[in-house]
Short mmCIF file of C-alpha atoms in Angstrom, two decimals:
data_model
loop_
_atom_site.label_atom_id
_atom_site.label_comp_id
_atom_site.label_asym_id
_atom_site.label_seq_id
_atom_site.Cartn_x
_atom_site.Cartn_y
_atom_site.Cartn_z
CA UNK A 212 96.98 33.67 33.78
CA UNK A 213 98.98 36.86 33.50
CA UNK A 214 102.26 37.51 35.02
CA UNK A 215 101.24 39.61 37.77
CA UNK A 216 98.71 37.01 38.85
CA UNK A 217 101.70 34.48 38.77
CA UNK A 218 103.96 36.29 40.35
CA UNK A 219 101.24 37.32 43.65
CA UNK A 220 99.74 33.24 43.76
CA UNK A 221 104.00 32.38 43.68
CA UNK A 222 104.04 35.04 47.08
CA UNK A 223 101.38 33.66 48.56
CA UNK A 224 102.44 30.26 48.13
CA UNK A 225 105.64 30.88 49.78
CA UNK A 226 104.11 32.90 52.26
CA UNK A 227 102.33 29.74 52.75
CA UNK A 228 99.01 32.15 53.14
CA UNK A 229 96.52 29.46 52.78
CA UNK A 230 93.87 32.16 52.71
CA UNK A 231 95.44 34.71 50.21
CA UNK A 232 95.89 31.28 47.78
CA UNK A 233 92.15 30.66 48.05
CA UNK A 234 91.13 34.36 47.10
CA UNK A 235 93.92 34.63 44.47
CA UNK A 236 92.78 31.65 42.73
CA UNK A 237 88.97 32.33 42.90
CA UNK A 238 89.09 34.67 40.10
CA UNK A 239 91.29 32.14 37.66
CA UNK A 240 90.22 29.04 35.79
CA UNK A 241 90.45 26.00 36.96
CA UNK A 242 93.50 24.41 34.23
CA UNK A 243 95.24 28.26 34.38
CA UNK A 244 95.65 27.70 38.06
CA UNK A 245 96.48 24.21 37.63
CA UNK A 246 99.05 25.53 35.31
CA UNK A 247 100.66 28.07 37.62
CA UNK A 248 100.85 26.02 40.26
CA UNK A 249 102.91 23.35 38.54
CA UNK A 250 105.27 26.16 36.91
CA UNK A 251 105.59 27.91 40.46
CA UNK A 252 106.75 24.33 41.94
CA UNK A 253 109.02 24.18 38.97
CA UNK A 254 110.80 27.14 39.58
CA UNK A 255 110.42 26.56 43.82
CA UNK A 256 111.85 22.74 43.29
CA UNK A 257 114.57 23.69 41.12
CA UNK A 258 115.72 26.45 43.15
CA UNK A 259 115.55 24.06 46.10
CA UNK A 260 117.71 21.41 44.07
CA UNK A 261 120.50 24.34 43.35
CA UNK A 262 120.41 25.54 47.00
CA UNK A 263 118.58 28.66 46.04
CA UNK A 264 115.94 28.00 47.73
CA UNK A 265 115.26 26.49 51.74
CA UNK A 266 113.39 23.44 52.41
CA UNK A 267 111.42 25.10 54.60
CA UNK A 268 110.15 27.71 52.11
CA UNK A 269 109.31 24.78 49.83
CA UNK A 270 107.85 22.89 52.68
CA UNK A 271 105.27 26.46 53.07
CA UNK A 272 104.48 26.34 49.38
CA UNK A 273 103.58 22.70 49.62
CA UNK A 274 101.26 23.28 52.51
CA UNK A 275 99.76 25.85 50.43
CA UNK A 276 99.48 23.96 47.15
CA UNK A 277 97.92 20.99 48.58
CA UNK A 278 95.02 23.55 48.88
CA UNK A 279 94.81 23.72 45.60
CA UNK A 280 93.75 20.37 44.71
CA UNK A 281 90.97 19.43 42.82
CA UNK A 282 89.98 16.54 44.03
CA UNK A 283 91.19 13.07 45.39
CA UNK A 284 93.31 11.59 41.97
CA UNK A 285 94.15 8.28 41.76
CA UNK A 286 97.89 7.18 43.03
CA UNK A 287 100.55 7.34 40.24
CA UNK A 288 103.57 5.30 42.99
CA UNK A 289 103.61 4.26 45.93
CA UNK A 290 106.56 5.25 48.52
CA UNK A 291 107.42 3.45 51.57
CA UNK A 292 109.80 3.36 54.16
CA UNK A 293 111.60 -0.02 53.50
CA UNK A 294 111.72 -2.71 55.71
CA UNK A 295 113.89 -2.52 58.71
CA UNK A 296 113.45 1.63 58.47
CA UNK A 297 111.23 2.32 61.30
CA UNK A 298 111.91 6.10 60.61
CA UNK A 299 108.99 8.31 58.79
CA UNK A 300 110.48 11.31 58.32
CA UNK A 301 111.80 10.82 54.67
CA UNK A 302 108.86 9.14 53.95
CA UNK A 303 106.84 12.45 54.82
CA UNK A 304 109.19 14.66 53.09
CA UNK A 305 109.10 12.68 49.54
CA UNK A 306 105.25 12.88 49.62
CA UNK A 307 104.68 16.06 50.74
CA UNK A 308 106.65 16.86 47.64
CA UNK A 309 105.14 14.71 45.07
CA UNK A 310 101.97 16.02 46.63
CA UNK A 311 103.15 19.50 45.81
CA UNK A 312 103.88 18.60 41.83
CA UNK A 313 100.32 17.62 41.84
CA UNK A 314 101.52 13.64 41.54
CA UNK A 315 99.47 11.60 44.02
CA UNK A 316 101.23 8.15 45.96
CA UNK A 317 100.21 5.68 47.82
CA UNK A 318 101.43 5.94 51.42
CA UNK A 319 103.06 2.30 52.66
CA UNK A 320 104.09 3.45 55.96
CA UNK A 321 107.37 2.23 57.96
CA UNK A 322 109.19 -1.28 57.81
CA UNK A 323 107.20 -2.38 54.56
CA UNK A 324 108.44 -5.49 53.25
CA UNK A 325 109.22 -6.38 49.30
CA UNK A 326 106.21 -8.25 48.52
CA UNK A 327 104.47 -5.43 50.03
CA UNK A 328 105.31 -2.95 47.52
CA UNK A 329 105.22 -5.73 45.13
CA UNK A 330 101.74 -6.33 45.91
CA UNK A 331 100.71 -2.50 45.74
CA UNK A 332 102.39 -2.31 41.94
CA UNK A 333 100.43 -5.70 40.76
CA UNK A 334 97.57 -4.71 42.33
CA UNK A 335 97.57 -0.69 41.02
CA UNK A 336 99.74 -0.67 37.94
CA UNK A 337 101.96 1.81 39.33
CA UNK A 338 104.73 2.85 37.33
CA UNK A 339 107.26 4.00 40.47
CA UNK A 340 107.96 2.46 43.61
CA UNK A 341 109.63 4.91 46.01
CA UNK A 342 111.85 3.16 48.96
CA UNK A 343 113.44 5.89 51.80
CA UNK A 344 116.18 4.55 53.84
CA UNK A 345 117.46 5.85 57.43
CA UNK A 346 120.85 4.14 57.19
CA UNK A 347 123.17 2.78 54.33
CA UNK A 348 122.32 -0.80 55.92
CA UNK A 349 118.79 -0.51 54.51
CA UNK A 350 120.16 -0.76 50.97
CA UNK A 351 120.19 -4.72 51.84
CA UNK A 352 116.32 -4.68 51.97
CA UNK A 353 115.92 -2.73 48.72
CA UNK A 354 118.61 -5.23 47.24
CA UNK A 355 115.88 -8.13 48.52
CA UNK A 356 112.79 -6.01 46.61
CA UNK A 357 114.59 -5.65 43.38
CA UNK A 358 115.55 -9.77 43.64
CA UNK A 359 111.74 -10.61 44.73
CA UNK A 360 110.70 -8.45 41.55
CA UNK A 361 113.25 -9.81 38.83
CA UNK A 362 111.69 -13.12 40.39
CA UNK A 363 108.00 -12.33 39.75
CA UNK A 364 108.87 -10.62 36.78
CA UNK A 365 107.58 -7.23 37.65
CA UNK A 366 111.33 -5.39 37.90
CA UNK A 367 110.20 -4.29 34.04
CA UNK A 368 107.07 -2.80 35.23
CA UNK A 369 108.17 0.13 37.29
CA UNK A 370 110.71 2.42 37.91
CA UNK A 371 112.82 1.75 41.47
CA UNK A 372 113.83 5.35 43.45
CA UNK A 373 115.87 5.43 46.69
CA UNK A 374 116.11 8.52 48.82
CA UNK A 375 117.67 8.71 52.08
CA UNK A 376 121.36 7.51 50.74
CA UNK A 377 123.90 7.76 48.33
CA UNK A 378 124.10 5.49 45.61
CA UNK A 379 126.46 2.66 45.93
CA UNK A 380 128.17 0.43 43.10
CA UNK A 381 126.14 -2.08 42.99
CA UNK A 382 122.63 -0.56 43.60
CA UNK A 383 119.61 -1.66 42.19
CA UNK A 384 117.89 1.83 42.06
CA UNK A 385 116.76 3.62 38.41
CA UNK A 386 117.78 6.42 40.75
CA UNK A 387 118.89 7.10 43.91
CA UNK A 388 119.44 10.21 46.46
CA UNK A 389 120.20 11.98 49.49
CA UNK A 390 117.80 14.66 48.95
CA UNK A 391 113.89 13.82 48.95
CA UNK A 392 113.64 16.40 46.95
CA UNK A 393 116.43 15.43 43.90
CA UNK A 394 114.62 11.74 44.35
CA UNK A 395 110.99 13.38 43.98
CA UNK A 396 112.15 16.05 40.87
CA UNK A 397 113.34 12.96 39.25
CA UNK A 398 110.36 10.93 39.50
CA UNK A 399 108.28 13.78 38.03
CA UNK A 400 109.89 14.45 35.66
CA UNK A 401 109.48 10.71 34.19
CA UNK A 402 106.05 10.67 34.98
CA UNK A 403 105.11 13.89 33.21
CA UNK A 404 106.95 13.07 30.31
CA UNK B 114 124.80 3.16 91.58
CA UNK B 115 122.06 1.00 90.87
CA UNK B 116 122.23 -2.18 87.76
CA UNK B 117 119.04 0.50 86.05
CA UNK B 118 118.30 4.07 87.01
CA UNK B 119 115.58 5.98 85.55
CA UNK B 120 115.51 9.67 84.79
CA UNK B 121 112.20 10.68 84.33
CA UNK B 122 110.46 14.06 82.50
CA UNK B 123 111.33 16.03 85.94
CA UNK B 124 114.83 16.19 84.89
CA UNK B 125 114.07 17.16 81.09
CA UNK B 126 111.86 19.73 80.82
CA UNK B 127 109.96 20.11 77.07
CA UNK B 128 111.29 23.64 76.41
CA UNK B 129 112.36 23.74 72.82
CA UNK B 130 114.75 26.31 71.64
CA UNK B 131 112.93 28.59 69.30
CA UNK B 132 116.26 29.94 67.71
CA UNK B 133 117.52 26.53 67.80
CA UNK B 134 115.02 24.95 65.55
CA UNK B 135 114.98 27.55 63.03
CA UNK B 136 118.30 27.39 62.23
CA UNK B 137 117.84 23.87 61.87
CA UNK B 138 115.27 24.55 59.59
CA UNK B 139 117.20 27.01 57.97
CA UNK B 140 114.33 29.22 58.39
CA UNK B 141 116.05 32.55 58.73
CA UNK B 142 114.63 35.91 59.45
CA UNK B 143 113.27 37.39 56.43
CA UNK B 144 112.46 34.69 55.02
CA UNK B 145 108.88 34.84 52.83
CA UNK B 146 107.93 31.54 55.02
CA UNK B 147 109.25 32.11 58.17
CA UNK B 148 105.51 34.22 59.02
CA UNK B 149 104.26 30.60 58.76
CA UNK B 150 106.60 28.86 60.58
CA UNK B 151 106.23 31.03 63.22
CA UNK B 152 102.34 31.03 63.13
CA UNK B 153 102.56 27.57 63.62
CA UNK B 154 105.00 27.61 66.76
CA UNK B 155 102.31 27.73 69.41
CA UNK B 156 100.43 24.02 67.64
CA UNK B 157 103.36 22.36 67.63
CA UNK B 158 104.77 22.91 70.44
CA UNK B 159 102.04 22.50 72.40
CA UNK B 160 101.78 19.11 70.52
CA UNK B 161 105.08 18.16 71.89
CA UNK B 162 104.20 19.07 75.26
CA UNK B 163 101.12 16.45 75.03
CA UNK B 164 102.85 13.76 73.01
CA UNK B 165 106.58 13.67 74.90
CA UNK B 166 106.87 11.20 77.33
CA UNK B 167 110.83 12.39 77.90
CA UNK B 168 113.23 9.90 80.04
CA UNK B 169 116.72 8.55 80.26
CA UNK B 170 117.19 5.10 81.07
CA UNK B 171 120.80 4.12 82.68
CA UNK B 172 121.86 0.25 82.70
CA UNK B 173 125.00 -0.40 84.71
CA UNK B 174 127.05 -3.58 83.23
CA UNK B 175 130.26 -4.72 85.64
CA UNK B 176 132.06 -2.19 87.06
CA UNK B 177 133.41 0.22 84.29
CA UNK B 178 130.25 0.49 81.17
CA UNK B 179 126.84 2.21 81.13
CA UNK B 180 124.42 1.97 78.66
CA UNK B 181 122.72 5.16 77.87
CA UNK B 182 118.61 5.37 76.59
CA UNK B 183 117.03 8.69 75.87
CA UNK B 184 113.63 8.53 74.48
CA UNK B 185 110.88 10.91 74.10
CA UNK B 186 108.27 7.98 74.25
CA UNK B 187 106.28 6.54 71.74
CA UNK B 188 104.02 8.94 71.16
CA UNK B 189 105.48 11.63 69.43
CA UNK B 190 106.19 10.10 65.70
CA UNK B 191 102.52 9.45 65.09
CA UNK B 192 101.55 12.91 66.19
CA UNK B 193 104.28 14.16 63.44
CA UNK B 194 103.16 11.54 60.96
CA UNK B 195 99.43 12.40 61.46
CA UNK B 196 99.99 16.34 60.92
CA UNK B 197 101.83 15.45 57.51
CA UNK B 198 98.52 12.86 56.92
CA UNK B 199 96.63 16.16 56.95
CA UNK B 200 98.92 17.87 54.93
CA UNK B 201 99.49 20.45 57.66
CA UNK B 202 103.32 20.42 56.35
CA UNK B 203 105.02 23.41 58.47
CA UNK B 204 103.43 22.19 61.59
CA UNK B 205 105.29 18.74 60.95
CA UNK B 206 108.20 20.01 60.25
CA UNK B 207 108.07 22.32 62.57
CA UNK B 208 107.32 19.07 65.38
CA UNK B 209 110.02 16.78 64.04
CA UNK B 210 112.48 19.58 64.23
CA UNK B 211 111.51 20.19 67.91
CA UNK B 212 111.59 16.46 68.91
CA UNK B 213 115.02 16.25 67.69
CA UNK B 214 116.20 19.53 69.12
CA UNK B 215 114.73 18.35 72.24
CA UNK B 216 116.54 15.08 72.17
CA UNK B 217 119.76 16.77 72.02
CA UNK B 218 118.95 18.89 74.73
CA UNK B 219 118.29 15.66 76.85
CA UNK B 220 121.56 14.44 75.13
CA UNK B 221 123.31 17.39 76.73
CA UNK B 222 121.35 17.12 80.36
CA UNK B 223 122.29 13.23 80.88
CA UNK B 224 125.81 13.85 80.48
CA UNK B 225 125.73 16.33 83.93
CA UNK B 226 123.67 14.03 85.43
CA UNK B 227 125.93 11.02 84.82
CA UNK B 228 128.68 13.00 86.42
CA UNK B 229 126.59 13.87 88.84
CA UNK B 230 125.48 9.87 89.15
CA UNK B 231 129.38 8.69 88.64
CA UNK B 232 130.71 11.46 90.82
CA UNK B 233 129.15 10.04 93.95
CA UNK B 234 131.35 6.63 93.82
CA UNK B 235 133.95 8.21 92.64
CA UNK B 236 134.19 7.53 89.62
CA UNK B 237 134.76 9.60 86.09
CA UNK B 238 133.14 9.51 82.21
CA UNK B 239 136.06 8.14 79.95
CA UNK B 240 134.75 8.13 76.62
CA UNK B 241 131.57 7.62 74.59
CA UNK B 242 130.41 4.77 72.91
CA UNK B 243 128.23 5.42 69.95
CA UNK B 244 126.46 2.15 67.93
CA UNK B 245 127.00 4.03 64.83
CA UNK B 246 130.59 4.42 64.31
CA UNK B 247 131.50 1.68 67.38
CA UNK B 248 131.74 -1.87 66.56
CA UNK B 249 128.51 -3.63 66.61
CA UNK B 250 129.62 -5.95 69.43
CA UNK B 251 129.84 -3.03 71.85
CA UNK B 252 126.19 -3.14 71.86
CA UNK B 253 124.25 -6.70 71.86
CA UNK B 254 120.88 -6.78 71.86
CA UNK B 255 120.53 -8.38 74.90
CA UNK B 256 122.10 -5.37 76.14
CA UNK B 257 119.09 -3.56 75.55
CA UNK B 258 116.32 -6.10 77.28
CA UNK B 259 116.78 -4.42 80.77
CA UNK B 260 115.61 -1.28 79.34
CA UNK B 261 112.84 -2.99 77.87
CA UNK B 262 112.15 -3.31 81.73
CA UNK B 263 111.28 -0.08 81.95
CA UNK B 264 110.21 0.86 78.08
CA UNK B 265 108.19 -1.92 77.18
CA UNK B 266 107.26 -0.61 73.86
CA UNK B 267 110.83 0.56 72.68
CA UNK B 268 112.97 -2.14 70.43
CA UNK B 269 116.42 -2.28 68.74
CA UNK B 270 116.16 -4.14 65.75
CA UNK B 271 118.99 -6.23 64.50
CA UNK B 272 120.63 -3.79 62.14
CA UNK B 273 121.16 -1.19 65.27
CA UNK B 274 117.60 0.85 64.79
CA UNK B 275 115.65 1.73 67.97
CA UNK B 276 112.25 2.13 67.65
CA UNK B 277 110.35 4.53 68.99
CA UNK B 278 112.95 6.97 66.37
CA UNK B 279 112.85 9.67 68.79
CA UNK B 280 115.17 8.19 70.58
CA UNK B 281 118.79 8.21 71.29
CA UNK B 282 120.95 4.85 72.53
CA UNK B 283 124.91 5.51 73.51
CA UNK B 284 127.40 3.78 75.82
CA UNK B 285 129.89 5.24 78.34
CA UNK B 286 133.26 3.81 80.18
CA UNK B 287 133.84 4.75 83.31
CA UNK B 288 137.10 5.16 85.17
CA UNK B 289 138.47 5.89 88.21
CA UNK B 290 140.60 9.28 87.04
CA UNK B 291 139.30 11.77 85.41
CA UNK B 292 140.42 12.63 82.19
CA UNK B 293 143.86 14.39 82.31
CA UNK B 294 143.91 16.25 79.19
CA UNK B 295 145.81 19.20 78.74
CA UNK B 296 148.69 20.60 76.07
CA UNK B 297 151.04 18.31 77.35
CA UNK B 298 149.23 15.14 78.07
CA UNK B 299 150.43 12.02 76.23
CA UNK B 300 147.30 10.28 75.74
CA UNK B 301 148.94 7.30 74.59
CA UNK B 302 150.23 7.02 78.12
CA UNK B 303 147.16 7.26 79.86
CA UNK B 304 145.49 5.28 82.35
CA UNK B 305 142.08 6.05 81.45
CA UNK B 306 141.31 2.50 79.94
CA UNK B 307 138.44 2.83 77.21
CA UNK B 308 139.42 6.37 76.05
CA UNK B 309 139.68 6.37 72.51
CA UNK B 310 142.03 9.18 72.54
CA UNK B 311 144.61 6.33 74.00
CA UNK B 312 145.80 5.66 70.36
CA UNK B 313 146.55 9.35 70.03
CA UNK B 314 149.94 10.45 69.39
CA UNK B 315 151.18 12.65 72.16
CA UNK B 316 149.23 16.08 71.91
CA UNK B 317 152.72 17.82 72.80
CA UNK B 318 154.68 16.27 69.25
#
């Protein structure tokens, strides 16, 4: 896809022109646009990490991109609010964005408890289990999901991510964030490489 | 004053503040997505008008401490979860931003109509309890059962978390002066009992 192509799909993804995305991407091929998209989320993530960028813009592009998709995929993680977290919010944020990269999870809900997630990762294989917190006294319920896992011996098997709080000294997280969108450009990152 | 009062969507009208929740979004003019957000306006508010269920619930405990429950009902986080389960992403965020905008609003309104409420015996707001920063024995769960009364489907769970999350839970002393602050008040010499500002040093030193 040529640069002027890229640079009028990257508009109308911020735009969040559903419409102009459609017609844009008509006249490319299938893994081109597959390929812009991902390098236009780069850049739009990145930015976002550094500031550059508002959530809300990257929220627009999201919207946009999820257009784009080819087709249902199979999930890659599953994310969950953890138990005792009644709140969504983060939860919608972190897979809106993974949804945006183009990386597919399975949607827990609220309140889910360890063997929950536990269950999901025996069951699917998946290689990341995303928790979101709405207070620092959540951290006690991922502390009980990392225990229940070292106990069924699946801790090895996947890759633990927090969002919703800052990482304390004696977290069990592979990594842990504030931002839903530091937590989610982490994950990706892993998975694509 | 009653042991409960209930405030109920009369006295908070769903008008969110369009300014208001684009700053919160940091959504500012010019901005190559604020077309979209603003496209979307109309949905989501309209949204919030059909999903908010807006009321203040007011338990009365001795003689000097209210509880305070806002809530915009139970209805309102599934309508923002199921726009995100569509991947209609701006008109989410565009709905969570209102709710909470709209629960500060309410936030705002029950403070005048506590005065109003406290005003009539006499009696004065002292300070503010909140369950986040207060100690957890200021609020007991069994102080929230009474407003189960009334909100059947709301909950606090153990760790302080009210469910539905569009809600907001604080408490309030109440005493019989009102406050007295001014450039030379020595708080630590006040008789407003409760008032954190009691362990201040003298705002004339």
């Amino acid at each position: 896809m040529d640069q002027k192509m890229e640079g009028l799909l990257t508009a109308a993804l911020l735009r969040g022109d559903r419409d102009a995305v459609l017609s844009l991407t008509a006249v490319a091929e299938r893994d081109q646009l597959r390929l812009c998209k991902n390098s236009v989320l780069h850049g739009l993530t990145e930015g976002c990490l550094k500031g550059e960028v508002p959530f809300c813009q990257l929220t627009a592009a999201a919207q946009a991109a999820a257009a784009l998709e080819d087709g249902a995929l199979p999930p890659v993680a599953c994310c969950g609010a953890v138990e005792g977290n009644t709140s969504a919010t983060g939860q919608h944020f972190l897979l809106m964005l993974l949804r945006a990269w183009g990386m597919p999870a399975l949607d827990l809900g609220c309140s889910v408890a360890p063997d929950r997630f536990l269950d999901a990762v025996a069951e699917h294989d998946f290689s990341f289990v995303l928790c979101t917190l709405f207070s620092p006294k959540d951290m006690e319920s991922v502390r009980r999901l990392d225990a229940e896992a070292r106990r069924c011996g699946l801790r090895d098997r996947f890759l633990l991510v927090v969002s919703g709080a800052e990482p304390g000294p004696d977290s069990p997280a592979d990594f842990q964030s504030r931002s839903a969108a530091a937590a989610a450009e982490w994950v990706v990152s892993r998975w694509r490489s | 004053m009653e042991k409960l009062t209930v405030f109920g969507p009369e006295h908070f009208p769903v008008c969110p503040d369009r300014e208001e929740v684009f700053s919160w979004l940091a959504c500012a003019e010019g901005l190559a997505c604020r077309p979209a957000f603003e496209a979307a306006w109309a949905e989501a508010e309209d949204a919030l008008r059909r999903a908010a269920l807006p009321q203040a619930v007011i338990v009365r405990e001795g003689e000097s401490m209210l509880t305070v429950f806002l809530t915009l009902g139970p209805s309102v986080e599934p309508a923002v979860a199921e726009l995100f389960r569509q991947e209609r992403y701006v008109a989410g965020s565009l709905l969570n931003t209102m709710s909470d905008e709209l629960l500060f609003q309410m936030d705002r309104r029950s403070v005048t109509l506590l005065s109003e409420l406290c005003g009539r015996e006499g009696l004065f707001i002292a300070s503010r309890l909140e369950p986040g920063t207060e100690t957890l024995d200021a609020f007991p769960l069994s102080r929230f059962e009474p407003i189960r009364s009334v909100c059947p489907w709301a909950s606090l769970s153990p760790r302080g978390v009210i469910d539905p999350v569009k809600s907001m839970l604080y408490g309030v002393t109440l005493s019989e002066h009102a406050c007295g602050f001014t450039a030379l008040h020595d708080c630590s010499r006040c008789s407003q009992k409760g008032c954190p500002y009691r362990d201040a040093k003298c705002r004339c030193e």
